[in-house]
XYZ file of C-alpha atoms in Angstrom:
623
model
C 4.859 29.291 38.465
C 2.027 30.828 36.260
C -1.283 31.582 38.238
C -2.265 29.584 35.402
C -1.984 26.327 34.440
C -3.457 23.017 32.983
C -3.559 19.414 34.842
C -1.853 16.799 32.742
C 0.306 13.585 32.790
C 3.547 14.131 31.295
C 2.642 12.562 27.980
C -0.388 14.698 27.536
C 1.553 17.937 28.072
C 4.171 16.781 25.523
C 2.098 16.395 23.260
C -0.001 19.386 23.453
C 3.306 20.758 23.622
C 5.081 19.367 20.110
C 1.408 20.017 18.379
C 2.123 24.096 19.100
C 5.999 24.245 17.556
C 6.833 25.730 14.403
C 9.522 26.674 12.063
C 9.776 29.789 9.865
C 12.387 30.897 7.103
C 11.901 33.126 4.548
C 8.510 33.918 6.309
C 7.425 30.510 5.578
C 5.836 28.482 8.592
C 5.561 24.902 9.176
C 4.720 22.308 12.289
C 8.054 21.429 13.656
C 6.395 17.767 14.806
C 4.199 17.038 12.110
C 3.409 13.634 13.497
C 4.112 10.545 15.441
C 4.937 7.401 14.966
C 4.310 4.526 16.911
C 4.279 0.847 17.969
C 2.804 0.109 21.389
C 4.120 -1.966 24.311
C 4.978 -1.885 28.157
C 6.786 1.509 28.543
C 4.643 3.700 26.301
C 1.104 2.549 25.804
C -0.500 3.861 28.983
C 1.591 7.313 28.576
C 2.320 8.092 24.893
C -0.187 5.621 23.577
C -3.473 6.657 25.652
C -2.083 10.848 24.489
C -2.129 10.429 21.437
C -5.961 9.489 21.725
C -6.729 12.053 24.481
C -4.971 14.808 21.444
C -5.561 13.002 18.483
C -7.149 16.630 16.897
C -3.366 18.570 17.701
C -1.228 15.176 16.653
C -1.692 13.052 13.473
C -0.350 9.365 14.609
C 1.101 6.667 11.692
C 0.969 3.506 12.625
C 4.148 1.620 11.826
C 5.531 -2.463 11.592
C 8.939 -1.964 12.818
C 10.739 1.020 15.094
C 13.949 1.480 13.049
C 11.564 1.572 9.539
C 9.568 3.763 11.726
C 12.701 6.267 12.182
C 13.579 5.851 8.599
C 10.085 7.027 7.643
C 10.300 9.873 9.520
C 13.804 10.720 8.365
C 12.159 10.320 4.687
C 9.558 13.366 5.779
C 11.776 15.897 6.792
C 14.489 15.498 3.967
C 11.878 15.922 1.851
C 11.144 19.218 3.719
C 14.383 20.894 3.454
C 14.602 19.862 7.714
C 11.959 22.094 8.453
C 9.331 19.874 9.682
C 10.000 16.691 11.523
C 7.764 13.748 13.020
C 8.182 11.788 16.416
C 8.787 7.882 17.067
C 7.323 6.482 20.278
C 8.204 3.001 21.412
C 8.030 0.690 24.322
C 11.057 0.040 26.435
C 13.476 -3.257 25.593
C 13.547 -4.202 21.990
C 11.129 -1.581 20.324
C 13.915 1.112 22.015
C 17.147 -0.560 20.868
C 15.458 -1.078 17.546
C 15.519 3.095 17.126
C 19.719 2.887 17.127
C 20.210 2.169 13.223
C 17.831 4.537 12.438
C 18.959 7.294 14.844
C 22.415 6.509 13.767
C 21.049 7.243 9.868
C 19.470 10.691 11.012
C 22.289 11.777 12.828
C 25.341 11.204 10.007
C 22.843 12.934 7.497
C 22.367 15.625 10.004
C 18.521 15.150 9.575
C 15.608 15.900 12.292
C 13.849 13.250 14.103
C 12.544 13.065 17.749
C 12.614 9.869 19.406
C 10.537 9.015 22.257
C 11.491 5.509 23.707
C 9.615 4.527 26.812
C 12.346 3.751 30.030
C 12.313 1.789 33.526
C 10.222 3.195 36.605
C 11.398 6.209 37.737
C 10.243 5.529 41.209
C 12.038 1.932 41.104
C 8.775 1.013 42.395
C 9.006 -2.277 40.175
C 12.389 -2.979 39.515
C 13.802 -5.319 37.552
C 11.099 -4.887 35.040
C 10.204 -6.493 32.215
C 12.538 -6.101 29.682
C 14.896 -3.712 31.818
C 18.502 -4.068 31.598
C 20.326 -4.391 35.239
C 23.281 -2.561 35.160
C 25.641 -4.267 39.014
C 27.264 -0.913 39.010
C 25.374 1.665 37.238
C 21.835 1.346 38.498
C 20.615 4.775 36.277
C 21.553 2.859 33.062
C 18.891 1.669 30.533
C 18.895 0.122 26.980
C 18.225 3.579 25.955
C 21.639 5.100 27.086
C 22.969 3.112 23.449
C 20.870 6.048 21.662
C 23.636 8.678 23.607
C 26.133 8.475 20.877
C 24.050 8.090 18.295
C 21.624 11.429 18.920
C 22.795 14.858 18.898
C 20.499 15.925 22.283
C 19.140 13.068 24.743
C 17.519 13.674 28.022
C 16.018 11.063 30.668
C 12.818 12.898 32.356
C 13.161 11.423 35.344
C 10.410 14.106 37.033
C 7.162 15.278 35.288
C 8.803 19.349 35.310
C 12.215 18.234 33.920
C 10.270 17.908 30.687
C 9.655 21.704 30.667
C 13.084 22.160 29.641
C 14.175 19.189 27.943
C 11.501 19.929 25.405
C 12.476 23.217 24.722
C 16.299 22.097 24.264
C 14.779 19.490 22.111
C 12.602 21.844 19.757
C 15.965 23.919 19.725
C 18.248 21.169 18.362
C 15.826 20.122 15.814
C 15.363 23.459 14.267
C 19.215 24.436 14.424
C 20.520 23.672 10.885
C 23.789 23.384 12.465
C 23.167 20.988 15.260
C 20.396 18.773 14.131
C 19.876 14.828 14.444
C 18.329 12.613 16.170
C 16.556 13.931 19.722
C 16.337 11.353 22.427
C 13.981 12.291 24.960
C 13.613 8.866 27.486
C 10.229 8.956 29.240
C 10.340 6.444 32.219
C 6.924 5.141 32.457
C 5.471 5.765 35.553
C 6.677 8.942 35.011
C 4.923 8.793 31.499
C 1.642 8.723 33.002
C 2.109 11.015 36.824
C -0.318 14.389 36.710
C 1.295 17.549 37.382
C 0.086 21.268 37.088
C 1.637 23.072 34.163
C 2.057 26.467 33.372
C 0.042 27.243 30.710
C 2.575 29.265 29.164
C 4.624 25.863 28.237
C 1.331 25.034 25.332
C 1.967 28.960 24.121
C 2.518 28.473 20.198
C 6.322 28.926 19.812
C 7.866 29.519 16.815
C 11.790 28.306 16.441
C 13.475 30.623 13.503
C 16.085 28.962 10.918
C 18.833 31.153 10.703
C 20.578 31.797 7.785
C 23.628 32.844 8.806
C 25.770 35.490 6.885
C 29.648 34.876 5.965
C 32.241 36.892 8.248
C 33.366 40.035 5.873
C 37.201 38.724 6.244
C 36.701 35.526 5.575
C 34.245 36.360 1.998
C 37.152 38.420 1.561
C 39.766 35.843 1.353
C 37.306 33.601 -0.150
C 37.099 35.622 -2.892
C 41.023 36.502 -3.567
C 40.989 32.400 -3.663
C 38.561 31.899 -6.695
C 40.070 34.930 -8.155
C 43.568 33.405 -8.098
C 42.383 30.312 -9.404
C 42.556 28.422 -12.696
C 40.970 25.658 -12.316
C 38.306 25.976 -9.257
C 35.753 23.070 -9.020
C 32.618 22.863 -6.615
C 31.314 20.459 -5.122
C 27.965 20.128 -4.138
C 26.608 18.829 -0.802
C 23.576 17.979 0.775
C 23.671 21.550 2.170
C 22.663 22.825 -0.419
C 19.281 21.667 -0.741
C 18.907 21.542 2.513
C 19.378 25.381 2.447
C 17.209 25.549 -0.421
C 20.366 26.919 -2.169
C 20.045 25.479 -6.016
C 18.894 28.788 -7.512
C 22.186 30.587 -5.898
C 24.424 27.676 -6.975
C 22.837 28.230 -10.275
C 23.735 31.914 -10.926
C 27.233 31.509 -9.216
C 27.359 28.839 -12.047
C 26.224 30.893 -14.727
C 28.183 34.070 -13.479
C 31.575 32.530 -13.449
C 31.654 29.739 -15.404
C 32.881 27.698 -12.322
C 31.851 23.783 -13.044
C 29.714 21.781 -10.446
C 30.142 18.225 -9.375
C 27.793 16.995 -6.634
C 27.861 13.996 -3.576
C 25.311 11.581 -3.575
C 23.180 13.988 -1.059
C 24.188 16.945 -3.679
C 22.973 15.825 -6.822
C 19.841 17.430 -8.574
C 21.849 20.915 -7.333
C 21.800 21.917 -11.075
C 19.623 19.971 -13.108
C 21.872 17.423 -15.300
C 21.238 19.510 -18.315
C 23.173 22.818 -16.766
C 26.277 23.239 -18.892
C 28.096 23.494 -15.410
C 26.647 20.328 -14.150
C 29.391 17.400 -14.424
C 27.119 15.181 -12.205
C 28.408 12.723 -9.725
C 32.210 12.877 -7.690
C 34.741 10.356 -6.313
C 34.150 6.714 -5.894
C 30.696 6.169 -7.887
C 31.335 9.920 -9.735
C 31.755 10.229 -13.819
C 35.000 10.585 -15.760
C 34.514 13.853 -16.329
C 33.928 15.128 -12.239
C 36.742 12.918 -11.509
C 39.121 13.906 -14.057
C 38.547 17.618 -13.690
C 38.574 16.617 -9.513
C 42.283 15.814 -10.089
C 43.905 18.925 -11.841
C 41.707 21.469 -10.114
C 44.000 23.902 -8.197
C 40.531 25.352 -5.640
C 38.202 23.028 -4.718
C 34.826 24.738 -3.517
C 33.000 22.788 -1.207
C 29.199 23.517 -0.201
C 27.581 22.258 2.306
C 29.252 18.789 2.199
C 30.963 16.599 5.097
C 33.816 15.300 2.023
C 33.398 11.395 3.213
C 35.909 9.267 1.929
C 33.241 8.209 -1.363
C 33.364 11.914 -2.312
C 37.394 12.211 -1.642
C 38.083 8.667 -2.850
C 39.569 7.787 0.190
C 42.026 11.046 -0.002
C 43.247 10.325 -3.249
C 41.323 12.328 -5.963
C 42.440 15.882 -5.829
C 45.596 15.743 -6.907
C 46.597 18.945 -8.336
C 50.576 19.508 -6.176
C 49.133 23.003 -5.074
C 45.546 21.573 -4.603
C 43.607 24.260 -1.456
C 40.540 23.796 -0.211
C 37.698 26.625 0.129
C 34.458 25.265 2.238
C 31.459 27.034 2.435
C 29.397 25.102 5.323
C 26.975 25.926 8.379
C 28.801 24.236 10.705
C 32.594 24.702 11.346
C 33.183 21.012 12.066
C 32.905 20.525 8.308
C 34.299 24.085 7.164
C 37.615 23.345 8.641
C 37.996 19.763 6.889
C 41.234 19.324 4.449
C 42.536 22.452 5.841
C 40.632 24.490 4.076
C 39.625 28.166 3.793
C 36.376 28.749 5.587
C 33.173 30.202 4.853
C 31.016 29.451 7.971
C 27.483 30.041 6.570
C 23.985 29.261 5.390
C 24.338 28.167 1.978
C 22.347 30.192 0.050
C 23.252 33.282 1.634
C 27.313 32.315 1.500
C 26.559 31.705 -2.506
C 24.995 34.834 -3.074
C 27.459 37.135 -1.123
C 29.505 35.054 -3.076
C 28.664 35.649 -6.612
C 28.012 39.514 -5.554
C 31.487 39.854 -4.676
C 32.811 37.999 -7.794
C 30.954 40.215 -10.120
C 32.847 40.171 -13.658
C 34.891 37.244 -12.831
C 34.987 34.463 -14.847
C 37.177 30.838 -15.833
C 39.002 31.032 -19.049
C 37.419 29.997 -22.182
C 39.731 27.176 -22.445
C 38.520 25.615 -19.204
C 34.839 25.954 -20.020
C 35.223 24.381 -23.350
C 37.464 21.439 -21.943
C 34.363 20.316 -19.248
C 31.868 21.019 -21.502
C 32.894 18.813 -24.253
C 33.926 15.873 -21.308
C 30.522 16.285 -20.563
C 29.442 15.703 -24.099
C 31.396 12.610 -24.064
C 30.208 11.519 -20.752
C 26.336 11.808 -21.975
C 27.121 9.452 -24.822
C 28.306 6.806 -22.278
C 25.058 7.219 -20.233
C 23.149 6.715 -23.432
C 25.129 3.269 -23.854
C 24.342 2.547 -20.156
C 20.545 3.089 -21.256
C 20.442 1.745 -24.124
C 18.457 -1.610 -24.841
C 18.596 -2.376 -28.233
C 16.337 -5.765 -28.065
C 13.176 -4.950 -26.256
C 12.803 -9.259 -25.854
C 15.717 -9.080 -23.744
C 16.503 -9.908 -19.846
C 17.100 -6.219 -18.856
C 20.538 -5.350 -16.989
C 20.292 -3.266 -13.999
C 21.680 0.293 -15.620
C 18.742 -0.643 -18.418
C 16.122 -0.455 -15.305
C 17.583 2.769 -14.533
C 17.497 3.905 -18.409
C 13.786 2.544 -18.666
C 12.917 4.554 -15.090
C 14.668 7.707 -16.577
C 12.549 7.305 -19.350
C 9.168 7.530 -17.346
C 9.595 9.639 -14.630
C 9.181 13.496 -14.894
C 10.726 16.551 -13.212
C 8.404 15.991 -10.227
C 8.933 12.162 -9.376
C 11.452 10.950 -6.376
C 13.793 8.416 -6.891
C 15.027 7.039 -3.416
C 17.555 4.692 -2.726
C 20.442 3.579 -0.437
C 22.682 1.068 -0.720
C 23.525 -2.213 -2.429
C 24.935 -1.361 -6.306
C 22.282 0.637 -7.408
C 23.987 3.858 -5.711
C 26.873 3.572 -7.901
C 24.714 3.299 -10.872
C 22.796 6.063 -10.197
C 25.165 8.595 -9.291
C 27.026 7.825 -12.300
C 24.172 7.661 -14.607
C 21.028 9.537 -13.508
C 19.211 12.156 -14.924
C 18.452 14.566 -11.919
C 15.900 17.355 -12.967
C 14.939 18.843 -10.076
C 16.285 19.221 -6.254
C 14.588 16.905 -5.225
C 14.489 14.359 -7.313
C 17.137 12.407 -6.329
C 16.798 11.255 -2.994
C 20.392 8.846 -1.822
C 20.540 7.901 1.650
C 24.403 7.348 1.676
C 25.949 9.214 5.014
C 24.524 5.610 6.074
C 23.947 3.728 3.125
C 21.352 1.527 5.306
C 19.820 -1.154 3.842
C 16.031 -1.468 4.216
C 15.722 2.874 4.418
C 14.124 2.969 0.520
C 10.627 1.069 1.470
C 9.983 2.965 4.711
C 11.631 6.267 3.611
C 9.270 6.763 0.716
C 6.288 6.396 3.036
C 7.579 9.614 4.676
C 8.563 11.475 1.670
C 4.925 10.504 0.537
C 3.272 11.973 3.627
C 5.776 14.963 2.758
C 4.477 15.451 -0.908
C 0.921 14.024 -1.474
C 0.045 13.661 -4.835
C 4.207 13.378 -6.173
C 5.088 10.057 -7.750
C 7.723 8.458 -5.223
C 9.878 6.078 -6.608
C 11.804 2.888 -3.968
C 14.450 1.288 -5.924
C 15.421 -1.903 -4.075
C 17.370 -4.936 -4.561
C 16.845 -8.373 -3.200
C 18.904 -7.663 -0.696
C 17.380 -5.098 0.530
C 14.154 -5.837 0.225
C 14.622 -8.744 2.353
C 16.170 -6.321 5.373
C 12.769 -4.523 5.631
C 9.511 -5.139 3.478
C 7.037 -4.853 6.397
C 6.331 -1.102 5.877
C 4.610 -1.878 2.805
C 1.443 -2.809 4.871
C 2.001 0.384 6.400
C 1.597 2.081 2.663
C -1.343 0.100 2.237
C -2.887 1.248 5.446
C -1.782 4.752 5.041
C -3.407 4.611 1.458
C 0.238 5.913 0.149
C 0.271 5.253 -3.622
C 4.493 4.663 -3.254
C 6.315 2.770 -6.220
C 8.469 -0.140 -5.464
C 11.250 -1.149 -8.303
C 12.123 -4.761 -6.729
C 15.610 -5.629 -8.935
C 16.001 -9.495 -8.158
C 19.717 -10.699 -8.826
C 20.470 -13.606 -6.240
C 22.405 -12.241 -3.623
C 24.555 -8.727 -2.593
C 25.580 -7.356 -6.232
C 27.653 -4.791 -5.322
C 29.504 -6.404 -1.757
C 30.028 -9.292 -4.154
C 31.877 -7.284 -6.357
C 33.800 -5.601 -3.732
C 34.626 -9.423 -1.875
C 35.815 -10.043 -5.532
C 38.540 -7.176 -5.393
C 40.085 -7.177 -1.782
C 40.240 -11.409 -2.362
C 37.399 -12.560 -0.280
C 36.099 -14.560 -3.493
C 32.214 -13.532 -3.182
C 31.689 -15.271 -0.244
C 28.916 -15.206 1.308
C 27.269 -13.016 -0.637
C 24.936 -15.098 -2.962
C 21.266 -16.130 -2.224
C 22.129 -19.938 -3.652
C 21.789 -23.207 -1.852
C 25.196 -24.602 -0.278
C 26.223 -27.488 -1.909
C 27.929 -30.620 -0.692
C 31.630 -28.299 -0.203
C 29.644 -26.166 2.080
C 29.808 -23.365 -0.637
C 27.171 -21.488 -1.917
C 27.687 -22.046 -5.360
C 24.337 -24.217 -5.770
C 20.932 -23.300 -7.958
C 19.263 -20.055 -7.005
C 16.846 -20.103 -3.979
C 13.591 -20.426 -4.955
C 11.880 -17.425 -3.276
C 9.685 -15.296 -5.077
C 9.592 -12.176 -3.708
C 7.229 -10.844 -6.251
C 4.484 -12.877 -4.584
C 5.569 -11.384 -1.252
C 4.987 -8.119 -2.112
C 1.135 -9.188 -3.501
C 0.978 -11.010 -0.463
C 1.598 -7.615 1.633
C -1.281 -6.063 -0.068
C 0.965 -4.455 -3.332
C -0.525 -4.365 -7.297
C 2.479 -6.373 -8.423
C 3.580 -6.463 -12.394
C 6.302 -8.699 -12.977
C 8.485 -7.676 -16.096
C 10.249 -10.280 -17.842
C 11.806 -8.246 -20.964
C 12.786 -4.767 -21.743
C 9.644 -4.321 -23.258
C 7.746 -5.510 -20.613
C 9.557 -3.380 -17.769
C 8.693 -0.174 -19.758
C 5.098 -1.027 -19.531
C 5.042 -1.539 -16.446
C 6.959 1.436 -15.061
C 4.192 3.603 -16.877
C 1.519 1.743 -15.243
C 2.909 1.864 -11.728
C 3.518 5.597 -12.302
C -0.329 5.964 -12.669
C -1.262 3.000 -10.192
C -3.337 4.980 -7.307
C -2.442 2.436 -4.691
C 1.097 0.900 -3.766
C 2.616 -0.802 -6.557
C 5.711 -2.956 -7.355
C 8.064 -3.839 -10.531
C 9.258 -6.481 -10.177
C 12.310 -7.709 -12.558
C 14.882 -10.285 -12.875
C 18.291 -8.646 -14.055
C 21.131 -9.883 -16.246
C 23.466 -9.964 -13.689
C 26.668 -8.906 -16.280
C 27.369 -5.690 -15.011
C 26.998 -3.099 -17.533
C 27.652 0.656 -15.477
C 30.474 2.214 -16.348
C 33.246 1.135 -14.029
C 35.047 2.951 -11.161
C 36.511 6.352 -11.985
C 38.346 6.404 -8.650
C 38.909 4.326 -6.037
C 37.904 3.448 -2.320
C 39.881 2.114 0.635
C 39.160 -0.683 2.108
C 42.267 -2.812 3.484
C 42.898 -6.232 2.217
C 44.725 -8.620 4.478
C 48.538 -7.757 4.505
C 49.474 -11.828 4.240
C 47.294 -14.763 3.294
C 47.673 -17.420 1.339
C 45.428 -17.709 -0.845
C 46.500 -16.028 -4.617
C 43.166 -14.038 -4.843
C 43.903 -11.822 -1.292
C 47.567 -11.698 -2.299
C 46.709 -10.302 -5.786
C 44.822 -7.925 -3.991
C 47.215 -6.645 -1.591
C 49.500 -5.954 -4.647
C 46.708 -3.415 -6.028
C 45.838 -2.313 -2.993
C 49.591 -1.305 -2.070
C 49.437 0.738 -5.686
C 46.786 2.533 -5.090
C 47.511 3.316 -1.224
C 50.220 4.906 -2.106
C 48.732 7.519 -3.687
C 46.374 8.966 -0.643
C 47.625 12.638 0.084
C 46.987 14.233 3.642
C 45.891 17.792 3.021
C 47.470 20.021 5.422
C-alpha cells in the first residue's frame, strides 16, 4: 500500500480514475472516457449518480432517455474518433441494465469501445431479494447483468471496493487494444457502489494507454508480396479497419502505385473518395455491378481490415474465380485467418505501407485497369438515373432522397444510418468524399442506432453537419433521444422517410414466400390481414412535438429546400417526406442466404425454394 492515499467510495475513485486515462498514437493524445452517460435508479444513484456531482469538473455527464440509445450514443462518439476516445453508460440495476444488451451487442460485433457501468445486487446480501434482483435457486452469484457476459469483450463484478483497482486497469486495457476492443462490463453492486476505502494515490496517477500499430512479420510481407505479384486480377476490399487505423492515405498510394482496384464493406466505404479511379464503391449483397463483377473473376482477393460477413461474401458465393486465394491484412488473427487465407497480422496503415514499399514498380496490366475503369463509368451513369428527378412536382422515391441529400451535403457532413432499405441504397449509390462521411452501422444493422448515434458523433465533431437517415420503422424503435439533442443543444439532422411499414423486410418476405406479412403499418381488415388504409400517424408532428424544427417536403422541389435549410438550421431539425414506395435502386448484384421453408404449400414459398435451391448451389467453401 502507498503511504499515500485518498478516502473515497468506490464510485468516486472510479471516476477520478476514468477522468485521468488517455490514449496516444502518432503522438496524438486524447481522454480515453470522455464522458458518461446516465439514467438514474436504485443500483446507481447513490454511487455513480451522487460521483458524478462530487467530480463533475474531471467528468462531463449526458443525460440520456433510454440505456440501449444511451450505448448507441456512445458507440456513435468513438467511431467517430477512430476508437480512440470512448464514453461510459451508468444505469440502475433490473431493466435500465438488461436494456444495455442490444447496444453492447452493437459495440462488440463492430469491435467499437464503450464502458458500461450497470449497477448490481448487495454485495453484502444485506437486503436480498431486492428490488428488481433476479433469484437465481441454484446460482445465488447470478444477476441480470451476467446476460452482458457474452455480449462484452471484458466484464468484471466488483464485489470488494479494492477489486476495482484492477478491474479498471484491465478495463482501460481492453478499450484501448485495437485488437480486443468492445464493450467493457464493469458490475458495481451497490452497497459496494457507495463503501469508503483508502486508495493509493498512485491508482488517480494520469496513465496513458498507447495504440499500437503493429508491424507485419518479414515472412509473412514476404509471401504477401510473391501473392500480388503472381496475380492478375487482385481486388481489395476495404474494411472498417481501415479507418479505424486511420489508413485511407496508405490505401490511397497502394492504389495509385499498383493500379490494384478497391471495393469497400459498408464500414469501408469513404476509404477512397468515390471519385478515385480505383474506387469501385460498394461489395456483395447491396455492392455495384462493377465490385461484384470484378469480385467474381478476381484470382487474389486483398482484404483490409474487414471481418468478410456473409453481406460482403454474398453468403460464400461471390468470388468465384476456380483458383480464387485469399490475402488478409487485419489486426487481429481471428479475422486474418478467415477463407483460408494468407495472413498479414497488422495495423492497417502500417501493413499498407510496408506493403506498397515492397511492391515498388509493380503494377496490373493495362487491360485490367481499363476494363474497371470504364465499368465504373457505366456504373456512375446508373447512379445518375438513381438520382435523377426529372419533375421537381413529383412524390420523391427513396434513391431521389438520397440523390437530393448528395446534392447538399459537402465533404465534411456525416451521413449515418443502419438498417431498414436505406443501407442497400446507399452502399450502392452514395457519393462518399471523405472517411468519414459515411457512417453504416451494419455488423448489427440495429434499428433505432441513427437518432442516438448522431448525438455522439455530434459531441465527437462540434460544429460538422451530422446527417440521421431514418425510416418509419425505425424511427418508431427509438425517437426519444431527440429530447436529448434538444437538451444537449446538438444541431443533428433527421431525414424521417415515411413509407408505411418495413420496406426492405417486406421485400425480402416477398422473395423467400412469406407474402409481406406483417410488415406493413396498415389497419387489419375484416380477413385479419393488414392490407387496410394506411395508419394515420403523423410522425412529422412527433418529432415537433419532441422539441425538433420540422419541414415537411411534399415534392422533389420541396425536399431540396428543405435539406438546405436543415443543413444551416442551428438547432435539431427534421425532413420529413412521404416516398413513392416503387422501388427505384438498382437491384441486387448478388445474393444473400436466407433459407426458405424446404415444403409448404403455399405456391409463393414453393416458388421460392426453387430459387433458393439455384442459387444455394452455388456457395463455395474456401479451403
Amino acid at each position: 500500500m502507498s503511504a499515500t492515499t485518498r478516502r473515497l467510495t468506490t464510485a468516486q475513485a472510479l471516476v477520478r480514475f476514468l477522468s485521468v486515462q488517455y490514449t496516444e498514437r502518432d503522438g496524438a493524445r486524447r481522454r480515453l472516457v470522455a464522458g458518461t452517460w446516465g439514467i438514474f435508479g436504485h443500483g446507481n444513484v447513490a454511487g455513480i449518480g451522487q460521483a458524478l456531482v462530487e467530480h463533475a469538473d474531471v467528468m462531463p455527464y449526458h443525460q440520456g432517455r433510454n440505456e440501449q440509445a444511451m450505448v448507441h450514443a456512445a458507440v456513435g462518439y468513438a467511431r467517430q474518433l477512430n476508437r480512440l476516445s470512448a464514453q461510459a453508460v451508468t444505469t440502475s440495476i433490473g431493466p435500465g441494465a438488461t436494456n444495455l444488451v442490444t447496444g453492447a451487442a452493437l459495440a462488440t460485433v463492430n469491435r467499437l469501445p464503450v464502458l458500461l457501468l450497470p449497477g448490481d445486487y448487495f454485495a453484502s446480501r444485506a437486503a436480498d431479494p431486492l428490488l428488481q434482483q433476479l433469484e437465481h435457486p441454484v446460482e445465488a452469484d447470478v444477476s441480470v447483468n451476467d446476460t452482458l457476459r457474452p455480449v462484452s469483450r471484458y466484464f468484471d463484478r466488483v464485489t470488494r471496493p479494492e477489486a476495482l483497482i484492477p478491474s479498471a486497469l484491465n478495463a482501460m486495457r481492453v478499450l484501448a487494444d485495437p485488437a480486443e476492443t468492445g464493450a467493457v462490463t464493469l458490475a458495481l453492486p451497490q452497497d459496494v457502489q457507495a463503501e469508503a476505502y483508502d486508495w493509493p494515490e498512485e491508482f488517480f496517477a494520469e496513465r496513458v494507454w498507447s495504440v499500437r500499430r503493429p508491424a507485419p512479420d518479414p515472412v509473412e510481407l514476404s509471401a504477401a508480396v510473391a501473392a500480388v505479384r503472381a496475380a492478375r486480377r487482385p481486388l481489395i476490399v476495404a474494411g472498417g479497419g481501415i479507418h479505424h487505423s486511420e489508413a485511407e492515405d496508405a490505401l490511397r498510394a497502394l492504389a495509385d502505385a499498383t493500379g490494384i482496384p478497391v471495393a469497400s464493406t459498408q464500414a469501408g466505404k469513404g476509404s477512397l473518395r468515390h471519385d478515385h479511379p480505383a474506387d469501385l464503391g460498394g461489395i456483395g449483397h447491396t455492392g455495384t455491378a462493377v465490385s461484384d463483377d470484378l469480385a467474381r473473376t478476381a484470382d487474389l482477393v486483398i482484404g483490409v481490415g474487414t471481418r468478410y460477413t456473409d453481406f460482403t461474401t454474398a453468403s460464400g458465393t461471390l468470388f468465384q474465380h476456380p483458383d480464387v486465394r485469399f490475402l488478409n491484412l487485419n489486426i487481429t488473427g481471428f479475422d486474418a485467418h478467415k477463407l483460408a487465407a494468407r495472413t498479414l497480422v497488422c495495423d492497417a496503415r502500417t501493413g499498407l505501407e510496408r506493403l506498397t514499399e515492397a511492391l515498388a514498380g509493380h503494377r496490373v496490366e493495362e487491360s485490367y485497369e481499363a476494363e474497371y475503369r470504364a465499368s465504373k463509368e457505366r456504373w456512375e451513369r446508373v447512379v445518375e438515373a438513381a438520382y435523377r428527378a426529372d419533375d421537381d412536382s413529383a412524390v420523391p422515391t427513396q434513391t431521389q432522397v438520397v440523390g437530393a441529400l448528395d446534392a447538399v451535403v459537402g465533404d465534411e457532413d456525416v451521413v449515418i444510418n443502419a438498417a431498414g432499405s436505406l443501407p442497400g441504397d446507399l452502399h450502392k449509390l452514395w457519393r462518399a468524399r471523405s472517411p468519414r462521411q459515411y457512417h453504416l452501422e451494419y455488423g448489427y444493422s440495429c434499428m433505432g442506432y441513427e437518432i442516438p448515434a448522431s448525438l455522439g458523433v455530434q459531441q465527437a465533431a462540434p460544429g460538422t453537419p451530422v446527417w440521421a437517415l431514418v425510416g418509419d420503422g425505425t424511427y418508431l424503435m427509438g425517437p426519444t433521444e431527440i429530447v436529448t439533442a434538444v437538451q444537449e443543444n446538438l444541431p443533428v439532422k433527421l431525414v424521417l422517410i415515411q413509407n408505411h411499414g418495413y420496406a426492405s423486410i417486406g421485400g425480402l418476405s416477398e422473395s423467400v414466400g412469406a407474402e409481406r406479412f406483417g410488415t406493413a403499418y396498415r389497419h387489419r381488415a375484416a380477413d385479419g390481414t393488414f392490407t387496410g388504409a394506411p395508419l394515420p400517424v403523423d410522425l412529422a408532428a412527433n418529432a415537433a412535438s419532441l422539441g425538433m424544427r420540422v419541414l415537411r417536403a411534399r415534392t422533389v422541389g420541396e425536399l431540396r429546400n428543405a435539406l438546405a435549410e436543415a443543413r444551416d438550421c442551428d438547432r435539431p431539425a427534421c425532413v420529413y417526406v412521404e416516398t413513392d414506395p416503387a422501388p427505384t435502386a438498382p437491384p441486387a448484384e448478388a445474393w444473400w442466404d436466407v433459407p426458405v421453408a424446404e415444403v409448404a404449400s403455399r405456391e409463393a414459398a414453393v416458388l421460392a425454394r426453387e430459387r433458393y435451391a439455384s442459387q444455394v448451389a452455388g456457395r463455395r467453401r474456401h479451403l
